[in-house]
């Protein structure tokens, strides 16, 4: 049996973002709210909707999914930095999380702003860096968060 020594794992990051930053679930923690209260959603080719939260790695968001509102993309593979300790047992892993505001249809209002997301990230991950990028003529408004965690590396046999 392999025990993960990674903290936080990407599944916990996604769950924390969905529940505490994007506020996608009802108070019971297991029922999704109505899609109209989500910050963003993907419309799939069959017409169904799913929250705009995606973990990229071996695959990207499918090109035939339409995006409305704020999309959250989490990189599956973290950046790893070893602080150069004598034993080399601990390293720091950073997951890049990007929130991109693609906007909504004219006449509709978004349930959450990028400022709200930035403040919620500061509460959920208080030690981690968040960078804001304003919208320009060629780019969308975006936030990039680097969520870090210490990792215990077992000794090499």
C-alpha positions as CSV (number, residue, x, y, z in Angstrom):
1,X,0.0,0.0,0.0
2,X,1.3,3.5,-0.9
3,X,0.5,6.3,1.4
4,X,0.5,9.8,0.0
5,X,2.8,12.2,1.9
6,X,1.6,15.2,-0.1
7,X,-0.3,18.0,1.5
8,X,-2.5,19.3,0.3
9,X,-3.4,16.8,-2.4
10,X,-5.0,18.1,-5.6
11,X,-8.3,16.5,-4.6
12,X,-8.4,18.5,-1.4
13,X,-7.5,21.7,-3.2
14,X,-10.3,21.2,-5.7
15,X,-12.8,20.3,-2.9
16,X,-11.8,23.4,-0.9
17,X,-12.1,25.7,-4.0
18,X,-15.5,24.2,-4.9
19,X,-16.9,24.5,-1.3
20,X,-15.3,27.5,0.3
21,X,-14.1,29.7,-2.6
22,X,-16.6,29.2,-5.4
23,X,-19.5,28.2,-3.0
24,X,-21.0,25.6,-5.4
25,X,-22.7,23.5,-2.8
26,X,-25.7,23.8,-0.5
27,X,-25.2,23.8,3.3
28,X,-25.4,20.0,3.4
29,X,-22.1,19.9,1.5
30,X,-23.2,17.3,-1.1
31,X,-26.0,18.9,-3.1
32,X,-24.9,21.3,-5.9
33,X,-26.7,24.7,-5.9
34,X,-28.6,25.7,-9.0
35,X,-26.3,26.6,-12.0
36,X,-27.6,30.2,-11.9
37,X,-25.7,30.7,-8.6
38,X,-22.4,29.2,-9.8
39,X,-19.7,31.7,-10.7
40,X,-19.2,29.9,-14.0
41,X,-20.2,26.8,-15.8
42,X,-19.5,24.7,-18.8
43,X,-22.3,23.9,-21.3
44,X,-21.6,20.5,-22.7
45,X,-22.6,19.4,-26.2
46,X,-25.6,17.6,-24.9
47,X,-26.9,20.8,-23.3
48,X,-26.2,19.8,-19.7
49,X,-24.2,22.1,-17.4
50,X,-21.4,21.4,-15.0
51,X,-19.4,23.8,-12.7
52,X,-16.5,25.4,-14.5
53,X,-13.8,23.7,-12.4
54,X,-11.3,21.5,-14.2
55,X,-8.1,19.8,-13.3
56,X,-5.7,19.8,-16.3
57,X,-2.8,17.5,-16.8
58,X,-2.9,14.8,-19.4
59,X,-6.0,16.5,-20.8
60,X,-7.4,20.0,-21.2
61,X,-10.9,21.4,-21.1
62,X,-12.6,19.9,-24.2
63,X,-12.9,22.5,-27.0
64,X,-16.6,21.8,-27.6
65,X,-17.5,22.8,-24.0
66,X,-18.8,26.4,-23.9
67,X,-17.7,28.5,-20.9
68,X,-19.9,31.1,-19.2
69,X,-18.7,33.2,-16.2
70,X,-15.6,32.4,-14.2
71,X,-13.6,29.3,-14.9
72,X,-11.2,27.6,-12.4
73,X,-8.4,25.5,-13.8
74,X,-6.1,23.5,-11.5
75,X,-2.9,22.1,-12.8
76,X,-2.6,18.4,-11.8
77,X,1.2,18.4,-11.6
78,X,2.7,20.7,-9.0
79,X,6.0,22.6,-9.2
80,X,8.5,21.1,-6.8
81,X,11.1,23.1,-4.9
82,X,13.6,21.5,-2.5
83,X,14.9,23.9,0.1
84,X,18.2,22.1,0.1
85,X,18.0,20.6,3.6
86,X,20.7,18.2,4.7
87,X,18.5,15.2,4.5
88,X,16.5,16.3,1.4
89,X,13.4,14.8,3.1
90,X,11.1,17.8,2.8
91,X,10.2,19.7,-0.4
92,X,7.6,22.3,-1.2
93,X,5.0,21.6,-3.9
94,X,3.0,24.4,-5.5
95,X,-0.2,23.9,-7.5
96,X,-1.1,26.7,-9.9
97,X,-4.8,27.6,-10.0
98,X,-6.1,30.0,-12.5
99,X,-9.5,31.8,-12.4
100,X,-10.5,33.4,-15.7
101,X,-13.5,35.7,-16.0
102,X,-15.1,35.1,-19.4
103,X,-18.1,37.1,-18.5
104,X,-21.8,36.4,-18.8
105,X,-24.5,37.0,-21.3
106,X,-25.6,40.6,-21.6
107,X,-28.2,41.6,-19.0
108,X,-27.2,38.9,-16.5
109,X,-25.3,39.4,-13.3
110,X,-22.5,37.2,-11.9
111,X,-23.2,35.8,-8.4
112,X,-19.5,36.5,-7.4
113,X,-16.7,38.8,-8.4
114,X,-13.0,38.2,-8.8
115,X,-12.4,40.3,-5.7
116,X,-14.7,38.0,-3.7
117,X,-12.7,35.0,-5.0
118,X,-9.4,36.6,-4.1
119,X,-10.7,37.3,-0.5
120,X,-12.0,33.8,-0.1
121,X,-8.7,32.3,-1.3
122,X,-7.0,34.5,1.3
123,X,-9.2,32.9,4.0
124,X,-8.9,29.3,2.7
125,X,-5.2,29.4,1.9
126,X,-3.8,32.2,4.0
127,X,-0.1,31.7,3.3
128,X,-0.4,31.4,-0.5
129,X,0.2,34.0,-3.1
130,X,-2.6,35.3,-5.4
131,X,-1.9,37.6,-8.4
132,X,-4.6,39.6,-10.1
133,X,-4.5,40.5,-13.8
134,X,-6.9,43.1,-15.1
135,X,-8.8,42.7,-18.4
136,X,-7.2,44.3,-21.4
137,X,-8.2,44.4,-25.1
138,X,-6.6,41.0,-25.7
139,X,-6.9,39.2,-22.3
140,X,-9.6,38.3,-19.9
141,X,-9.6,39.3,-16.2
142,X,-7.8,36.6,-14.2
143,X,-6.4,35.5,-10.9
144,X,-3.6,33.1,-10.4
145,X,-3.1,31.4,-7.1
146,X,-0.1,29.3,-6.1
147,X,-1.3,26.9,-3.4
148,X,1.7,25.4,-1.5
149,X,2.2,22.4,0.7
150,X,5.1,20.6,2.3
151,X,5.9,17.1,1.2
152,X,7.7,14.4,3.1
153,X,9.8,12.4,0.7
154,X,10.7,8.9,1.8
155,X,14.4,8.1,1.6
156,X,15.7,6.6,-1.7
157,X,16.6,3.0,-1.1
